[in-house]
Coordinates of C-alpha atoms in Angstrom, one line a residue:
X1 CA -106.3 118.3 73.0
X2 CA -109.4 117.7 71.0
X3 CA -112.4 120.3 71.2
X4 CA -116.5 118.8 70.9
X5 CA -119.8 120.3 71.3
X6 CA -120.7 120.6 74.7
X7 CA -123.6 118.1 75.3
X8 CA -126.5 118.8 77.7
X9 CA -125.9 117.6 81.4
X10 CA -128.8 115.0 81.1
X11 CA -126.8 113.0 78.6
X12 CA -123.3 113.2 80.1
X13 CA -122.0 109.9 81.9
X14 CA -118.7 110.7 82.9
X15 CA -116.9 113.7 83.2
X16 CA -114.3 113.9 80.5
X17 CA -114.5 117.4 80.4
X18 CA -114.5 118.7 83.7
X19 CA -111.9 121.1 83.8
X20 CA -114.6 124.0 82.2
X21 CA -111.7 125.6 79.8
X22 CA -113.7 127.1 76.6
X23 CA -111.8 128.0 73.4
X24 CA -112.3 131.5 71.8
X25 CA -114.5 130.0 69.3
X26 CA -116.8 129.0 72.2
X27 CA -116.3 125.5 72.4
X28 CA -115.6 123.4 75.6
X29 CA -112.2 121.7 75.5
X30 CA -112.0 118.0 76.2
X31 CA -109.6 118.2 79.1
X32 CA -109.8 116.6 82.7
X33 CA -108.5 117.9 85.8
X34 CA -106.0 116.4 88.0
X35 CA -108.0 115.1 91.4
X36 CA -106.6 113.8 94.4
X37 CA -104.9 110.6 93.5
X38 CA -103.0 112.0 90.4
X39 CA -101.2 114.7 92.2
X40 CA -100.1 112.7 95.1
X41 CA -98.3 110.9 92.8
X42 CA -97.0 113.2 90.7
X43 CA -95.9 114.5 94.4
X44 CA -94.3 111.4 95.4
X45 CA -92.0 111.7 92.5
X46 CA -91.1 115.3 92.8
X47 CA -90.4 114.7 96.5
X48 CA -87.7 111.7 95.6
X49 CA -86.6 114.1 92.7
X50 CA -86.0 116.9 95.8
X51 CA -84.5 114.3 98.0
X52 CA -81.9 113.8 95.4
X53 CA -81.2 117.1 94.6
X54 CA -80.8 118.2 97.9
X55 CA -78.2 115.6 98.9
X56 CA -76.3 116.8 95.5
X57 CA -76.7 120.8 96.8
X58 CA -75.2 119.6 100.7
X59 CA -72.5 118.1 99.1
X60 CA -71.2 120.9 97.3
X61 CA -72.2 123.3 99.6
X62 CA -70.1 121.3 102.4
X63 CA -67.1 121.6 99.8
X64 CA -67.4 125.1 99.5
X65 CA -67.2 125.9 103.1
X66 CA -64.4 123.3 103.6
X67 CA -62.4 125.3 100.9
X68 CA -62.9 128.7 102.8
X69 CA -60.4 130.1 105.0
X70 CA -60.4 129.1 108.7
X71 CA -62.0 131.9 111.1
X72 CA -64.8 132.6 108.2
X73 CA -67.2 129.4 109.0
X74 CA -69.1 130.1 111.7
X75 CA -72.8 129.0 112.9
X76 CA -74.4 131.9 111.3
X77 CA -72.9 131.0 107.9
X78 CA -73.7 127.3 108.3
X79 CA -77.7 127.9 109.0
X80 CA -77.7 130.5 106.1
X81 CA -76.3 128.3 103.3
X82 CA -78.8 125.8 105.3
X83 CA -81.6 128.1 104.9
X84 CA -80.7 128.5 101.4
X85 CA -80.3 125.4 100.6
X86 CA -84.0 124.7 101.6
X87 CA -85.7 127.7 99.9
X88 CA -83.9 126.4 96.3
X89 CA -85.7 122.5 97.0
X90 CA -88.6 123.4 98.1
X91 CA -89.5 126.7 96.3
X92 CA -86.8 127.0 93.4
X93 CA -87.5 123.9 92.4
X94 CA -91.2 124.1 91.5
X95 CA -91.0 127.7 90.2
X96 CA -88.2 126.9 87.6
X97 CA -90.0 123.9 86.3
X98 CA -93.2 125.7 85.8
X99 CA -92.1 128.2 84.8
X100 CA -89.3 127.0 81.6
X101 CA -90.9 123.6 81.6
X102 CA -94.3 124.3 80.2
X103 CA -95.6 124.0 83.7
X104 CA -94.4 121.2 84.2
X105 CA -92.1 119.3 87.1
X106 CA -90.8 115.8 86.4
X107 CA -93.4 114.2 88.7
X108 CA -96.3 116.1 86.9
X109 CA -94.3 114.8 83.7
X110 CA -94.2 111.4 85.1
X111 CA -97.9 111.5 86.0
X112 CA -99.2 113.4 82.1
X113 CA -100.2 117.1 84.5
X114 CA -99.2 120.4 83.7
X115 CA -99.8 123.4 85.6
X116 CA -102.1 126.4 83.4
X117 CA -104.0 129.4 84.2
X118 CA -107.4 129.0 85.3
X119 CA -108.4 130.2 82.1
X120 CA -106.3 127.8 80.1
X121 CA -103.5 129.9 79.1
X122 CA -99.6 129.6 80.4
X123 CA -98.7 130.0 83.9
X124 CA -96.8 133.0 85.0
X125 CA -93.6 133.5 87.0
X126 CA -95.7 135.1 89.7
X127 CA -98.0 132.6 89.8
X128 CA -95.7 129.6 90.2
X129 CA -94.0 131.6 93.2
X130 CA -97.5 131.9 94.8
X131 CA -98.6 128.6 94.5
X132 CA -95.1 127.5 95.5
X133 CA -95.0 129.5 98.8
X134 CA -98.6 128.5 99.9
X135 CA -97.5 124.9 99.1
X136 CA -95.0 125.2 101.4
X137 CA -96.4 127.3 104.4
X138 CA -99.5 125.1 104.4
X139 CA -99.8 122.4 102.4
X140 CA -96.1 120.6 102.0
X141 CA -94.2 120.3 103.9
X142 CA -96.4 122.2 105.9
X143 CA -94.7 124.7 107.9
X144 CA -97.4 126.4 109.8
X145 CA -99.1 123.3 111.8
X146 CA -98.3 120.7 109.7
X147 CA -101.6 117.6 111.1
X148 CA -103.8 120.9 110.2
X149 CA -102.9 122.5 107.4
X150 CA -102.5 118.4 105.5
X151 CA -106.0 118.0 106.7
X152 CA -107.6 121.2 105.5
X153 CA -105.8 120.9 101.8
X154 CA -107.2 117.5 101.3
X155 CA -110.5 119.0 102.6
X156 CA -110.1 121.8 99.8
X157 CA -109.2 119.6 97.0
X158 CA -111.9 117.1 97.7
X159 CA -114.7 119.2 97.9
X160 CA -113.7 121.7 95.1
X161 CA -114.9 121.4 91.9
X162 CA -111.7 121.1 89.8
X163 CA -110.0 119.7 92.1
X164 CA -107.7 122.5 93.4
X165 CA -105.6 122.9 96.3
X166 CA -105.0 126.3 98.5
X167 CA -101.8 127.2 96.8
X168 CA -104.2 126.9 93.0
X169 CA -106.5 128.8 94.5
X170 CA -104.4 131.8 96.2
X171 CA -102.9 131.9 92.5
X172 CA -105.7 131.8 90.4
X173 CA -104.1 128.2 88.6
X174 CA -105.5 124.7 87.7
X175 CA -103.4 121.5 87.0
X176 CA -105.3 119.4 84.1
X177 CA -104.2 116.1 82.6
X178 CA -102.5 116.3 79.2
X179 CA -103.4 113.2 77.8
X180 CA -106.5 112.1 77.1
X181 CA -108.4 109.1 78.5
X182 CA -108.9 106.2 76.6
X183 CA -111.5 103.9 77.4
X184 CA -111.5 100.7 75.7
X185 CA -114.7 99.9 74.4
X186 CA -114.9 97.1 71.4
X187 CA -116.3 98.7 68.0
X188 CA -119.8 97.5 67.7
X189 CA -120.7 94.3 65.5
X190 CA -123.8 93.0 63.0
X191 CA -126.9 92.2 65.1
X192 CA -128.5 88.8 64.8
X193 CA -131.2 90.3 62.3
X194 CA -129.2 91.9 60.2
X195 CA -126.8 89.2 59.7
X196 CA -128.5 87.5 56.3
X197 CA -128.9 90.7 55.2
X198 CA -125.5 91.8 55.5
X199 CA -124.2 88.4 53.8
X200 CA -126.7 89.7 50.4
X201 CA -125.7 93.1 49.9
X202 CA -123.3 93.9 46.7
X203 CA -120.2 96.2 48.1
X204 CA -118.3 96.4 45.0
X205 CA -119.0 100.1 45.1
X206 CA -118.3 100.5 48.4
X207 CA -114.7 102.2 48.1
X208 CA -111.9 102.3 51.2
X209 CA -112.0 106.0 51.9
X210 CA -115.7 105.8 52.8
X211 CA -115.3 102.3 54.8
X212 CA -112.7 104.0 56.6
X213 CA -114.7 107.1 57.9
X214 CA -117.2 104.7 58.9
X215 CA -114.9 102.7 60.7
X216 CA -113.3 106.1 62.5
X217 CA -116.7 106.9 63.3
X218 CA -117.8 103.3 64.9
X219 CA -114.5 103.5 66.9
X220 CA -115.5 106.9 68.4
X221 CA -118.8 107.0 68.6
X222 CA -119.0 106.4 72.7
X223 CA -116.8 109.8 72.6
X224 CA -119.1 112.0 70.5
X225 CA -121.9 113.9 72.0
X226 CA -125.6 114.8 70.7
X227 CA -127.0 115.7 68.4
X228 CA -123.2 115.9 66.8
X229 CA -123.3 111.7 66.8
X230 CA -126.5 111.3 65.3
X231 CA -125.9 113.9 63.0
X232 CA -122.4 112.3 61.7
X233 CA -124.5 108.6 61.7
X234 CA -126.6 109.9 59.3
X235 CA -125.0 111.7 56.8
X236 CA -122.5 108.5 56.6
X237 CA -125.4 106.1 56.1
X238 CA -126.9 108.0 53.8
X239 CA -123.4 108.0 51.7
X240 CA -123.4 104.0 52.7
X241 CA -126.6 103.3 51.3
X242 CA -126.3 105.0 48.4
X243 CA -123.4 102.3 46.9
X244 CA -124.8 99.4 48.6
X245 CA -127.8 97.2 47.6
X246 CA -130.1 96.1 49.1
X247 CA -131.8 98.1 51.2
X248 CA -132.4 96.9 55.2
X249 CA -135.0 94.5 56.1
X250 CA -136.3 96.2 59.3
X251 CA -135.9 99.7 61.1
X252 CA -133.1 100.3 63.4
X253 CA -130.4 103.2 64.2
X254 CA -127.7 103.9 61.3
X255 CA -125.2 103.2 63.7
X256 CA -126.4 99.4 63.6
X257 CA -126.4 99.7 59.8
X258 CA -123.0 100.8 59.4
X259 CA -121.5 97.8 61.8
X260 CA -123.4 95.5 60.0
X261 CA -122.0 96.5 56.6
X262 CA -118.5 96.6 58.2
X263 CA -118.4 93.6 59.4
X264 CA -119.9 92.0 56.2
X265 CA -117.2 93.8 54.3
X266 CA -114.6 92.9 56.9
X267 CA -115.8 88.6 56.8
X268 CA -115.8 89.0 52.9
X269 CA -111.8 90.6 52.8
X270 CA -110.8 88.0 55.6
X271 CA -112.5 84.8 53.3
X272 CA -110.4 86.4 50.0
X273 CA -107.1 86.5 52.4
X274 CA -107.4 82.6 53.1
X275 CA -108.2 81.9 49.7
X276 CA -105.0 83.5 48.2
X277 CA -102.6 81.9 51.1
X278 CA -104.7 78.6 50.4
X279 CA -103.6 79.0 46.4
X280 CA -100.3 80.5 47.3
X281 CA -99.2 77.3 49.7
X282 CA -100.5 75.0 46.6
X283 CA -98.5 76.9 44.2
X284 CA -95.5 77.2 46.3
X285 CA -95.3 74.7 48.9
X286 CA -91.7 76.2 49.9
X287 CA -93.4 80.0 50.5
X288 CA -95.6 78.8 52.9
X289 CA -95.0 78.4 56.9
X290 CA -94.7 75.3 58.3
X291 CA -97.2 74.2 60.3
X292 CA -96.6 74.4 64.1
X293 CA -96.2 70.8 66.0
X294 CA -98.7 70.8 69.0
X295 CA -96.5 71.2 72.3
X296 CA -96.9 68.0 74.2
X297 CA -96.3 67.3 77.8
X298 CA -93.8 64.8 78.6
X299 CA -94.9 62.4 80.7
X300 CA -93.0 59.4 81.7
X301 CA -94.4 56.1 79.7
X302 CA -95.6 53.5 82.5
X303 CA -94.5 50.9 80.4
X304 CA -90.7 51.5 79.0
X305 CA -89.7 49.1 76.5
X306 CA -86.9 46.5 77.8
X307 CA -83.0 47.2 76.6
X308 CA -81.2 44.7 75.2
X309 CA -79.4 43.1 77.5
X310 CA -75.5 42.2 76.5
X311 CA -74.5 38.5 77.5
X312 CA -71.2 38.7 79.6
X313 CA -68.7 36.3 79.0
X314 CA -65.6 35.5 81.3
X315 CA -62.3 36.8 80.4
X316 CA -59.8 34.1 79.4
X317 CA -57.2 33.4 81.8
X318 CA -54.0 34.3 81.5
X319 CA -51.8 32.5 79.5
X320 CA -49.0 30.8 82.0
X321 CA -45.5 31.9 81.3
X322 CA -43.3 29.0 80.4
X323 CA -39.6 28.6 81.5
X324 CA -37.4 31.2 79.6
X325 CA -35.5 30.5 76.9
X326 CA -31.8 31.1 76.8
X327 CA -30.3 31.3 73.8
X328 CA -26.8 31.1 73.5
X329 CA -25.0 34.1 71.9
X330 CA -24.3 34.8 68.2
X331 CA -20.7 34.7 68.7
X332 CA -20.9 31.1 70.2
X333 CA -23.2 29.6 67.5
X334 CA -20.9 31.1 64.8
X335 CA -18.0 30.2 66.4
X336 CA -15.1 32.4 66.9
X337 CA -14.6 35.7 64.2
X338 CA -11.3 34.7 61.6

């Protein structure tokens, strides 16, 4: 949570703030309230988390009563452990999370909610049961004429200011967001004017430490409100200007002075960079990356090139087989053994 200055109400665009929690020091905290849309969700999720853990308590609950004795299980048991069943989902469940979770369920922690006080501190054990049973008389599931009761807790939580529902308001609670919105917003750059300017001026005395608070400061400056931004701009030009040389050209807002020096200082380090690699990769050819090949599309040349073609001769015939031979035995041309 980070605490500003609370800015007038003419100079306020969006509500960032909204939930009206002040800090003993008497500043407004930067924290949002959970509308509409948020807690549905975080709603969905605790209503599948319930789902499950309901199936998980029938189960066991069925195995219990199968264990018991015959004679003992009768319909007045069965709708009590019933009854019971439903009071932990739907009212244990809520109360234990809030209570030992920080105010927190698993579909508020899913979601970035959290359940407080409606003057910022912790929520109580009494009020989690409060909130808990009005949620589930009126509001969900809805006991007590379900079509009406939705209707008229929408109603509540659109038209109230913080975005509470019956059950918060019975209890004296408010569920806030507990992470802060970031808005993108790119930091600001040198303006046309300014940009010869910039490309003159001597930073060598320009050290990191004050680049960098300048830098923090351009990056935040759509989140600080007046007179604490003009204030900050100011007193960081004023440290600016006093290592840089020379002076601007033209009148303008030090918030425009300090992006134009940034950025100068920012071209200058990013020329430097390319220079070393440039020396490095002549130095070391190895060291540096090799350069990436272009992807190219393959696409099927309309002219292929011819194969060679391989001339095919005809086999020989096969060679005839002549009359066979006899030849007489060894015996007979060596005549008979001595």
């Amino acid at each position: 949570m980070s605490a500003q200055p609370s800015a007038p109400a003419a100079t306020r665009t969006v509500p960032w703030n909204d939930a009206g929690l002040v800090s003993g020091e008497a500043v407004e905290l930067d924290i949002r309230v959970a509308r509409l849309g948020s807690r549905v969700l975080a709603l969905l999720v605790d209503v599948l988390v319930q789902l499950g853990l309901a199936l998980v308590l029938a189960v066991l609950v069925a195995l219990a009563i199968e264990a018991l004795p015959f004679g003992v299980v009768d319909a007045a048991l069965t709708g009590a452990t019933g009854t019971l069943t439903l009071i932990a989902v739907l009212v244990g469940y809520p109360v234990l999370f809030e209570r030992f979770n920080d105010g927190r369920t698993p579909g508020k922690i899913a979601v970035g909610l959290r359940v407080v006080s409606a003057d910022g501190g912790p929520v109580g054990l009494r009020q989690s049961l409060t909130r808990a049973l009005v949620g589930v008389a009126v509001e969900w599931p809805g006991l007590v004429l379900p079509l009406l009761s939705w209707a008229a807790g929408v109603t509540v939580m659109l038209t109230d200011r913080r975005g509470r529902r019956l059950g918060d308001l019975v209890a004296g609670t408010l569920v806030v967001h507990t992470r802060a919105a970031a808005v993108w917003r790119p930091v600001p750059t040198a303006v046309p004017p300014l940009v010869d300017w910039a490309y003159t001026l001597d930073l060598s005395r320009l050290d990191d430490a004050l680049a960098l608070a300048a830098r923090q400061y351009l990056a935040r400056v759509h989140q600080l409100a007046e007179p604490a931004r003009s204030r900050l701009a100011r007193g960081l030009w004023t440290e600016v200007a006093a290592v840089t040389t020379p002076p601007p050209p033209l009148p303008a807002s030090e918030t425009v002075y300090l992006a134009a020096v940034l950025g100068e200082r920012h071209r200058r380090a990013m020329h430097r960079l390319h220079r070393a690699r440039a020396v490095t990769a002549a130095l070391w050819p190895e060291l540096a990356p090799p350069p990436a090949e272009p992807i190219r599309r393959a696409v099927p040349d309309p002219h292929p090139p011819a194969r060679p073609t391989t001339a095919l001769r005809p086999a020989a015939p096969p060679a005839q087989a002549g009359p066979p031979v006899v030849r007489p035995p060894v015996d007979a041309v060596d005549g008979p053994a001595a």
